Amino acid sequence: MNTGPAQDRLLSEQRAYYRALAPDYPDHLRDLPGGVELAEALDAFRPAGSVLELACGPGTWTPRLLRHAGDLTAVDASPEMLAIAASRLPEGAPVRFVEADLFGWEPDRHYDVVFMGCWLSHVPAGRFEAFWSLVAAALAPRGRVFLVDDRYRNPEELVEGPASSTIERHTPDGTAYRIVKVPYEPAELEGRLRGLGWDITVTPTAGPLFWGAGGRAGESAADRGKPA
C-alpha cells in the first residue's frame, strides 16, 4: 500500500490526470449498463435542501441534483472541471463552486445531503476512514448521503497487479498517469461503512455500477431529511 510521500505523489498525479482529461472527460455514465438505475435511484432519493457535491467533475450530476436541491455547493480540485460544470448551468443557478483538494479541505457549514459521483473509488484505502470523517463533519443532524460509483478496471490498467488499487490510465494524447481505483463490491463497501457507524445501503445495478443511500447509524430512516 502506498503511504506517506509516495501516496501524496500518487494523489498529485491523480489530480493532474483529471485536470488534463477535463476537455475529453467521458461523460456518459448514465449511458452505461445500470446508468438509468442510478438516475432513477437519485430522483427517488430526492436530495432536497442544502446539498454538498464532492468531486463534481464536469457537472455530470449537478443539473440533476438541482432538480431537488434548494442550494448546492460543488467542490473539485480541478479548475478545468469546475469551469465545464459551471457552463452547464443557467445563469443564477443556486450553486457555489469551490476549488479544493478534498484530502485537505474542510467544510465551512453543514448540509442536508452529501453526494459523491464516482469519487469514493478514488480515495485510497488508507484514507477511507478520514474521508468519512469529512463527510460526517459536513452533514447536518439527520442528514443523508447518496453515492454512485463503479468497480470497473480493465486488465491493461492493472500495472501493479489486480491486488493493487493503483492503476494506470491515459489521456487521449497518450500521456500515462497513475491514479487510485479501489474496486469495491457493494456488500463489502456496505459492511465497511457499517463498521464506521454509517447505515448506508449499497445497491448493485445490472452493470458494474452501484449506488449507496442512507445516513448515520442510530438515526431513523424516517427522520432523515427532516429539519433539525
PDB file of C-alpha atoms in Angstrom:
ATOM      1  CA  MET A   1       0.000   0.000   0.000  1.00  0.00           C
ATOM      2  CA  ASN A   2       1.271   3.464  -0.857  1.00  0.00           C
ATOM      3  CA  THR A   3       1.717   5.605   2.242  1.00  0.00           C
ATOM      4  CA  GLY A   4       3.224   8.942   3.161  1.00  0.00           C
ATOM      5  CA  PRO A   5       5.122  10.807   0.426  1.00  0.00           C
ATOM      6  CA  ALA A   6       4.546   8.021  -2.115  1.00  0.00           C
ATOM      7  CA  GLN A   7       0.789   8.283  -1.668  1.00  0.00           C
ATOM      8  CA  ASP A   8       0.937  12.078  -1.796  1.00  0.00           C
ATOM      9  CA  ARG A   9       2.716  11.805  -5.168  1.00  0.00           C
ATOM     10  CA  LEU A  10       0.096   9.358  -6.417  1.00  0.00           C
ATOM     11  CA  LEU A  11      -2.743  11.680  -5.411  1.00  0.00           C
ATOM     12  CA  SER A  12      -0.968  14.628  -7.036  1.00  0.00           C
ATOM     13  CA  GLU A  13      -0.725  12.585 -10.248  1.00  0.00           C
ATOM     14  CA  GLN A  14      -4.417  11.707  -9.942  1.00  0.00           C
ATOM     15  CA  ARG A  15      -5.315  15.415  -9.733  1.00  0.00           C
ATOM     16  CA  ALA A  16      -3.112  16.115 -12.755  1.00  0.00           C
ATOM     17  CA  TYR A  17      -4.818  13.340 -14.708  1.00  0.00           C
ATOM     18  CA  TYR A  18      -8.297  14.765 -14.194  1.00  0.00           C
ATOM     19  CA  ARG A  19      -7.145  18.285 -14.983  1.00  0.00           C
ATOM     20  CA  ALA A  20      -5.619  17.049 -18.246  1.00  0.00           C
ATOM     21  CA  LEU A  21      -8.648  14.884 -19.043  1.00  0.00           C
ATOM     22  CA  ALA A  22     -11.260  17.598 -18.404  1.00  0.00           C
ATOM     23  CA  PRO A  23     -11.810  18.639 -22.075  1.00  0.00           C
ATOM     24  CA  ASP A  24     -12.245  14.988 -23.096  1.00  0.00           C
ATOM     25  CA  TYR A  25     -13.872  13.575 -19.971  1.00  0.00           C
ATOM     26  CA  PRO A  26     -16.023  10.565 -20.973  1.00  0.00           C
ATOM     27  CA  ASP A  27     -19.223  11.979 -19.529  1.00  0.00           C
ATOM     28  CA  HIS A  28     -21.520   9.095 -20.404  1.00  0.00           C
ATOM     29  CA  LEU A  29     -22.001   7.322 -17.082  1.00  0.00           C
ATOM     30  CA  ARG A  30     -25.773   7.205 -17.385  1.00  0.00           C
ATOM     31  CA  ASP A  31     -25.434   5.581 -20.826  1.00  0.00           C
ATOM     32  CA  LEU A  32     -23.590   2.580 -19.350  1.00  0.00           C
ATOM     33  CA  PRO A  33     -25.397  -0.604 -18.249  1.00  0.00           C
ATOM     34  CA  GLY A  34     -27.089   0.319 -14.982  1.00  0.00           C
ATOM     35  CA  GLY A  35     -26.796   4.053 -15.563  1.00  0.00           C
ATOM     36  CA  VAL A  36     -30.544   4.590 -15.834  1.00  0.00           C
ATOM     37  CA  GLU A  37     -30.946   2.790 -12.499  1.00  0.00           C
ATOM     38  CA  LEU A  38     -28.597   5.300 -10.859  1.00  0.00           C
ATOM     39  CA  ALA A  39     -30.536   8.286 -12.181  1.00  0.00           C
ATOM     40  CA  GLU A  40     -33.854   6.814 -11.100  1.00  0.00           C
ATOM     41  CA  ALA A  41     -32.497   5.971  -7.648  1.00  0.00           C
ATOM     42  CA  LEU A  42     -31.216   9.530  -7.178  1.00  0.00           C
ATOM     43  CA  ASP A  43     -34.561  11.017  -8.179  1.00  0.00           C
ATOM     44  CA  ALA A  44     -36.343   8.665  -5.774  1.00  0.00           C
ATOM     45  CA  PHE A  45     -33.913   9.713  -3.025  1.00  0.00           C
ATOM     46  CA  ARG A  46     -34.814  13.388  -3.656  1.00  0.00           C
ATOM     47  CA  PRO A  47     -31.687  15.273  -2.496  1.00  0.00           C
ATOM     48  CA  ALA A  48     -33.579  18.277  -1.128  1.00  0.00           C
ATOM     49  CA  GLY A  49     -32.362  21.199   0.982  1.00  0.00           C
ATOM     50  CA  SER A  50     -28.713  22.234   1.049  1.00  0.00           C
ATOM     51  CA  VAL A  51     -26.600  19.773  -0.932  1.00  0.00           C
ATOM     52  CA  LEU A  52     -22.824  19.264  -0.996  1.00  0.00           C
ATOM     53  CA  GLU A  53     -21.440  17.600  -4.116  1.00  0.00           C
ATOM     54  CA  LEU A  54     -17.951  16.190  -3.590  1.00  0.00           C
ATOM     55  CA  ALA A  55     -15.676  15.880  -6.656  1.00  0.00           C
ATOM     56  CA  CYS A  56     -18.308  17.279  -9.006  1.00  0.00           C
ATOM     57  CA  GLY A  57     -16.072  16.875 -12.071  1.00  0.00           C
ATOM     58  CA  PRO A  58     -17.610  18.367 -15.227  1.00  0.00           C
ATOM     59  CA  GLY A  59     -21.064  18.548 -13.667  1.00  0.00           C
ATOM     60  CA  THR A  60     -22.332  15.131 -14.728  1.00  0.00           C
ATOM     61  CA  TRP A  61     -24.774  15.067 -11.813  1.00  0.00           C
ATOM     62  CA  THR A  62     -25.014  18.749 -10.875  1.00  0.00           C
ATOM     63  CA  PRO A  63     -28.066  19.654 -13.008  1.00  0.00           C
ATOM     64  CA  ARG A  64     -29.925  16.581 -11.764  1.00  0.00           C
ATOM     65  CA  LEU A  65     -29.164  17.455  -8.145  1.00  0.00           C
ATOM     66  CA  LEU A  66     -30.597  20.915  -8.774  1.00  0.00           C
ATOM     67  CA  ARG A  67     -33.958  19.369  -9.655  1.00  0.00           C
ATOM     68  CA  HIS A  68     -34.380  18.829  -5.926  1.00  0.00           C
ATOM     69  CA  ALA A  69     -31.779  20.942  -4.067  1.00  0.00           C
ATOM     70  CA  GLY A  70     -32.524  24.355  -2.626  1.00  0.00           C
ATOM     71  CA  ASP A  71     -28.858  25.273  -2.939  1.00  0.00           C
ATOM     72  CA  LEU A  72     -25.740  23.363  -3.869  1.00  0.00           C
ATOM     73  CA  THR A  73     -22.019  23.591  -3.103  1.00  0.00           C
ATOM     74  CA  ALA A  74     -19.875  21.736  -5.663  1.00  0.00           C
ATOM     75  CA  VAL A  75     -16.241  21.000  -4.786  1.00  0.00           C
ATOM     76  CA  ASP A  76     -13.498  19.771  -7.109  1.00  0.00           C
ATOM     77  CA  ALA A  77      -9.707  20.038  -7.269  1.00  0.00           C
ATOM     78  CA  SER A  78      -9.702  20.789 -10.998  1.00  0.00           C
ATOM     79  CA  PRO A  79     -10.458  24.351 -12.128  1.00  0.00           C
ATOM     80  CA  GLU A  80     -10.925  22.967 -15.638  1.00  0.00           C
ATOM     81  CA  MET A  81     -13.643  20.594 -14.451  1.00  0.00           C
ATOM     82  CA  LEU A  82     -15.329  23.345 -12.436  1.00  0.00           C
ATOM     83  CA  ALA A  83     -15.430  25.628 -15.475  1.00  0.00           C
ATOM     84  CA  ILE A  84     -17.155  22.934 -17.528  1.00  0.00           C
ATOM     85  CA  ALA A  85     -19.613  22.231 -14.718  1.00  0.00           C
ATOM     86  CA  ALA A  86     -20.474  25.924 -14.399  1.00  0.00           C
ATOM     87  CA  SER A  87     -21.015  26.227 -18.155  1.00  0.00           C
ATOM     88  CA  ARG A  88     -23.777  23.617 -17.963  1.00  0.00           C
ATOM     89  CA  LEU A  89     -25.941  25.614 -15.595  1.00  0.00           C
ATOM     90  CA  PRO A  90     -28.315  28.504 -16.265  1.00  0.00           C
ATOM     91  CA  GLU A  91     -27.337  31.946 -15.030  1.00  0.00           C
ATOM     92  CA  GLY A  92     -28.392  32.479 -11.443  1.00  0.00           C
ATOM     93  CA  ALA A  93     -28.471  28.798 -10.514  1.00  0.00           C
ATOM     94  CA  PRO A  94     -28.084  28.447  -6.712  1.00  0.00           C
ATOM     95  CA  VAL A  95     -24.638  26.831  -6.921  1.00  0.00           C
ATOM     96  CA  ARG A  96     -21.383  27.737  -5.197  1.00  0.00           C
ATOM     97  CA  PHE A  97     -18.294  26.223  -6.843  1.00  0.00           C
ATOM     98  CA  VAL A  98     -15.252  25.573  -4.638  1.00  0.00           C
ATOM     99  CA  GLU A  99     -11.822  24.649  -5.989  1.00  0.00           C
ATOM    100  CA  ALA A 100     -10.196  22.459  -3.344  1.00  0.00           C
ATOM    101  CA  ASP A 101      -8.329  19.217  -2.810  1.00  0.00           C
ATOM    102  CA  LEU A 102     -10.752  17.056  -0.849  1.00  0.00           C
ATOM    103  CA  PHE A 103      -7.887  15.484   1.082  1.00  0.00           C
ATOM    104  CA  GLY A 104      -7.159  18.840   2.689  1.00  0.00           C
ATOM    105  CA  TRP A 105     -10.496  20.640   2.507  1.00  0.00           C
ATOM    106  CA  GLU A 106     -12.784  21.270   5.483  1.00  0.00           C
ATOM    107  CA  PRO A 107     -16.460  22.196   5.148  1.00  0.00           C
ATOM    108  CA  ASP A 108     -17.471  25.644   6.381  1.00  0.00           C
ATOM    109  CA  ARG A 109     -21.113  24.726   7.045  1.00  0.00           C
ATOM    110  CA  HIS A 110     -23.486  21.771   7.365  1.00  0.00           C
ATOM    111  CA  TYR A 111     -25.564  20.213   4.599  1.00  0.00           C
ATOM    112  CA  ASP A 112     -28.763  18.205   4.422  1.00  0.00           C
ATOM    113  CA  VAL A 113     -27.293  15.915   1.765  1.00  0.00           C
ATOM    114  CA  VAL A 114     -23.760  14.916   0.790  1.00  0.00           C
ATOM    115  CA  PHE A 115     -23.485  13.482  -2.726  1.00  0.00           C
ATOM    116  CA  MET A 116     -20.479  11.930  -4.457  1.00  0.00           C
ATOM    117  CA  GLY A 117     -20.428  10.608  -8.007  1.00  0.00           C
ATOM    118  CA  CYS A 118     -17.666   8.125  -8.910  1.00  0.00           C
ATOM    119  CA  TRP A 119     -15.330   9.565  -6.290  1.00  0.00           C
ATOM    120  CA  LEU A 120     -15.155   7.079  -3.432  1.00  0.00           C
ATOM    121  CA  SER A 121     -13.238   4.531  -5.518  1.00  0.00           C
ATOM    122  CA  HIS A 122     -10.512   7.174  -5.982  1.00  0.00           C
ATOM    123  CA  VAL A 123      -9.976   7.542  -2.223  1.00  0.00           C
ATOM    124  CA  PRO A 124      -7.013   5.421  -1.067  1.00  0.00           C
ATOM    125  CA  ALA A 125      -7.988   2.618   1.292  1.00  0.00           C
ATOM    126  CA  GLY A 126      -5.767   4.115   3.994  1.00  0.00           C
ATOM    127  CA  ARG A 127      -7.716   7.388   3.842  1.00  0.00           C
ATOM    128  CA  PHE A 128     -11.169   5.821   3.818  1.00  0.00           C
ATOM    129  CA  GLU A 129     -11.882   6.487   7.496  1.00  0.00           C
ATOM    130  CA  ALA A 130     -10.569  10.069   7.362  1.00  0.00           C
ATOM    131  CA  PHE A 131     -12.664  10.761   4.286  1.00  0.00           C
ATOM    132  CA  TRP A 132     -15.828   9.583   6.009  1.00  0.00           C
ATOM    133  CA  SER A 133     -14.955  11.797   8.973  1.00  0.00           C
ATOM    134  CA  LEU A 134     -15.043  14.681   6.471  1.00  0.00           C
ATOM    135  CA  VAL A 135     -18.482  13.548   5.285  1.00  0.00           C
ATOM    136  CA  ALA A 136     -19.694  13.400   8.892  1.00  0.00           C
ATOM    137  CA  ALA A 137     -18.340  16.903   9.578  1.00  0.00           C
ATOM    138  CA  ALA A 138     -20.222  18.255   6.552  1.00  0.00           C
ATOM    139  CA  LEU A 139     -23.533  16.591   7.363  1.00  0.00           C
ATOM    140  CA  ALA A 140     -26.299  18.247   9.371  1.00  0.00           C
ATOM    141  CA  PRO A 141     -28.121  16.235  12.051  1.00  0.00           C
ATOM    142  CA  ARG A 142     -30.388  13.697  10.337  1.00  0.00           C
ATOM    143  CA  GLY A 143     -28.580  14.472   7.086  1.00  0.00           C
ATOM    144  CA  ARG A 144     -28.368  11.977   4.251  1.00  0.00           C
ATOM    145  CA  VAL A 145     -25.701  10.560   1.934  1.00  0.00           C
ATOM    146  CA  PHE A 146     -26.001   9.373  -1.653  1.00  0.00           C
ATOM    147  CA  LEU A 147     -23.121   7.965  -3.671  1.00  0.00           C
ATOM    148  CA  VAL A 148     -22.713   6.409  -7.096  1.00  0.00           C
ATOM    149  CA  ASP A 149     -19.623   4.566  -8.266  1.00  0.00           C
ATOM    150  CA  ASP A 150     -18.314   1.644 -10.274  1.00  0.00           C
ATOM    151  CA  ARG A 151     -15.866  -1.191  -9.732  1.00  0.00           C
ATOM    152  CA  TYR A 152     -14.660  -1.453 -13.328  1.00  0.00           C
ATOM    153  CA  ARG A 153     -10.955  -1.772 -14.127  1.00  0.00           C
ATOM    154  CA  ASN A 154      -9.683  -3.204 -17.394  1.00  0.00           C
ATOM    155  CA  PRO A 155      -6.714  -5.616 -17.416  1.00  0.00           C
ATOM    156  CA  GLU A 156      -4.418  -3.149 -19.195  1.00  0.00           C
ATOM    157  CA  GLU A 157      -4.788  -0.689 -16.295  1.00  0.00           C
ATOM    158  CA  LEU A 158      -3.531  -3.135 -13.655  1.00  0.00           C
ATOM    159  CA  VAL A 159       0.124  -2.151 -13.908  1.00  0.00           C
ATOM    160  CA  GLU A 160       0.807  -3.251 -10.314  1.00  0.00           C
ATOM    161  CA  GLY A 161      -1.368  -6.348 -10.472  1.00  0.00           C
ATOM    162  CA  PRO A 162      -5.025  -6.951  -9.575  1.00  0.00           C
ATOM    163  CA  ALA A 163      -4.361  -6.763  -5.821  1.00  0.00           C
ATOM    164  CA  SER A 164      -3.183  -3.147  -6.052  1.00  0.00           C
ATOM    165  CA  SER A 165      -5.527  -0.152  -6.077  1.00  0.00           C
ATOM    166  CA  THR A 166      -3.016   1.806  -8.183  1.00  0.00           C
ATOM    167  CA  ILE A 167      -3.835   1.700 -11.882  1.00  0.00           C
ATOM    168  CA  GLU A 168      -2.557   3.475 -14.984  1.00  0.00           C
ATOM    169  CA  ARG A 169      -4.799   5.439 -17.312  1.00  0.00           C
ATOM    170  CA  HIS A 170      -4.060   7.544 -20.382  1.00  0.00           C
ATOM    171  CA  THR A 171      -5.375  10.831 -21.687  1.00  0.00           C
ATOM    172  CA  PRO A 172      -6.330  10.955 -25.390  1.00  0.00           C
ATOM    173  CA  ASP A 173      -2.869  12.231 -26.311  1.00  0.00           C
ATOM    174  CA  GLY A 174      -1.353   9.057 -24.835  1.00  0.00           C
ATOM    175  CA  THR A 175       0.112  10.550 -21.640  1.00  0.00           C
ATOM    176  CA  ALA A 176       0.096   7.982 -18.829  1.00  0.00           C
ATOM    177  CA  TYR A 177      -0.989   8.785 -15.282  1.00  0.00           C
ATOM    178  CA  ARG A 178      -1.208   6.606 -12.222  1.00  0.00           C
ATOM    179  CA  ILE A 179      -4.348   7.014 -10.148  1.00  0.00           C
ATOM    180  CA  VAL A 180      -6.268   5.259  -7.368  1.00  0.00           C
ATOM    181  CA  LYS A 181      -9.142   2.918  -8.256  1.00  0.00           C
ATOM    182  CA  VAL A 182     -10.494   0.740  -5.439  1.00  0.00           C
ATOM    183  CA  PRO A 183     -12.855  -1.905  -6.922  1.00  0.00           C
ATOM    184  CA  TYR A 184     -15.453  -2.126  -4.160  1.00  0.00           C
ATOM    185  CA  GLU A 185     -18.032  -4.868  -4.135  1.00  0.00           C
ATOM    186  CA  PRO A 186     -21.326  -3.432  -2.861  1.00  0.00           C
ATOM    187  CA  ALA A 187     -21.677  -5.814   0.095  1.00  0.00           C
ATOM    188  CA  GLU A 188     -18.048  -5.214   1.121  1.00  0.00           C
ATOM    189  CA  LEU A 189     -18.495  -1.439   0.990  1.00  0.00           C
ATOM    190  CA  GLU A 190     -21.742  -1.574   2.937  1.00  0.00           C
ATOM    191  CA  GLY A 191     -20.066  -3.608   5.680  1.00  0.00           C
ATOM    192  CA  ARG A 192     -17.085  -1.317   5.884  1.00  0.00           C
ATOM    193  CA  LEU A 193     -19.336   1.718   6.234  1.00  0.00           C
ATOM    194  CA  ARG A 194     -21.334  -0.037   8.930  1.00  0.00           C
ATOM    195  CA  GLY A 195     -18.104  -0.514  10.855  1.00  0.00           C
ATOM    196  CA  LEU A 196     -17.598   3.270  10.827  1.00  0.00           C
ATOM    197  CA  GLY A 197     -21.084   3.999  12.170  1.00  0.00           C
ATOM    198  CA  TRP A 198     -22.970   4.534   8.925  1.00  0.00           C
ATOM    199  CA  ASP A 199     -26.252   2.988   7.847  1.00  0.00           C
ATOM    200  CA  ILE A 200     -25.886   3.128   4.078  1.00  0.00           C
ATOM    201  CA  THR A 201     -27.461   0.514   1.833  1.00  0.00           C
ATOM    202  CA  VAL A 202     -25.303  -0.163  -1.242  1.00  0.00           C
ATOM    203  CA  THR A 203     -27.244  -1.474  -4.234  1.00  0.00           C
ATOM    204  CA  PRO A 204     -25.677  -3.032  -7.356  1.00  0.00           C
ATOM    205  CA  THR A 205     -27.070  -2.342 -10.823  1.00  0.00           C
ATOM    206  CA  ALA A 206     -27.252  -4.621 -13.834  1.00  0.00           C
ATOM    207  CA  GLY A 207     -23.740  -3.471 -14.797  1.00  0.00           C
ATOM    208  CA  PRO A 208     -20.556  -2.563 -12.875  1.00  0.00           C
ATOM    209  CA  LEU A 209     -22.212   0.499 -11.336  1.00  0.00           C
ATOM    210  CA  PHE A 210     -23.739   0.760  -7.871  1.00  0.00           C
ATOM    211  CA  TRP A 211     -25.312   3.342  -5.600  1.00  0.00           C
ATOM    212  CA  GLY A 212     -25.498   3.855  -1.851  1.00  0.00           C
ATOM    213  CA  ALA A 213     -28.057   5.758   0.178  1.00  0.00           C
ATOM    214  CA  GLY A 214     -28.503   6.353   3.898  1.00  0.00           C
ATOM    215  CA  GLY A 215     -27.009   8.249   6.793  1.00  0.00           C
ATOM    216  CA  ARG A 216     -25.524   7.860  10.242  1.00  0.00           C
ATOM    217  CA  ALA A 217     -26.412   4.727  12.163  1.00  0.00           C
ATOM    218  CA  GLY A 218     -28.824   5.392  15.010  1.00  0.00           C
ATOM    219  CA  GLU A 219     -30.841   7.949  13.068  1.00  0.00           C
ATOM    220  CA  SER A 220     -34.069   6.505  11.740  1.00  0.00           C
ATOM    221  CA  ALA A 221     -34.544   6.499   8.005  1.00  0.00           C
ATOM    222  CA  ALA A 222     -37.951   8.137   8.532  1.00  0.00           C
ATOM    223  CA  ASP A 223     -36.359  11.116  10.282  1.00  0.00           C
ATOM    224  CA  ARG A 224     -33.530  11.701   7.795  1.00  0.00           C
ATOM    225  CA  GLY A 225     -34.065  14.770   5.725  1.00  0.00           C
ATOM    226  CA  LYS A 226     -36.420  16.417   8.248  1.00  0.00           C
ATOM    227  CA  PRO A 227     -35.390  19.852   9.606  1.00  0.00           C
ATOM    228  CA  ALA A 228     -33.163  19.685  12.676  1.00  0.00           C
TER     229      ALA A 228
END
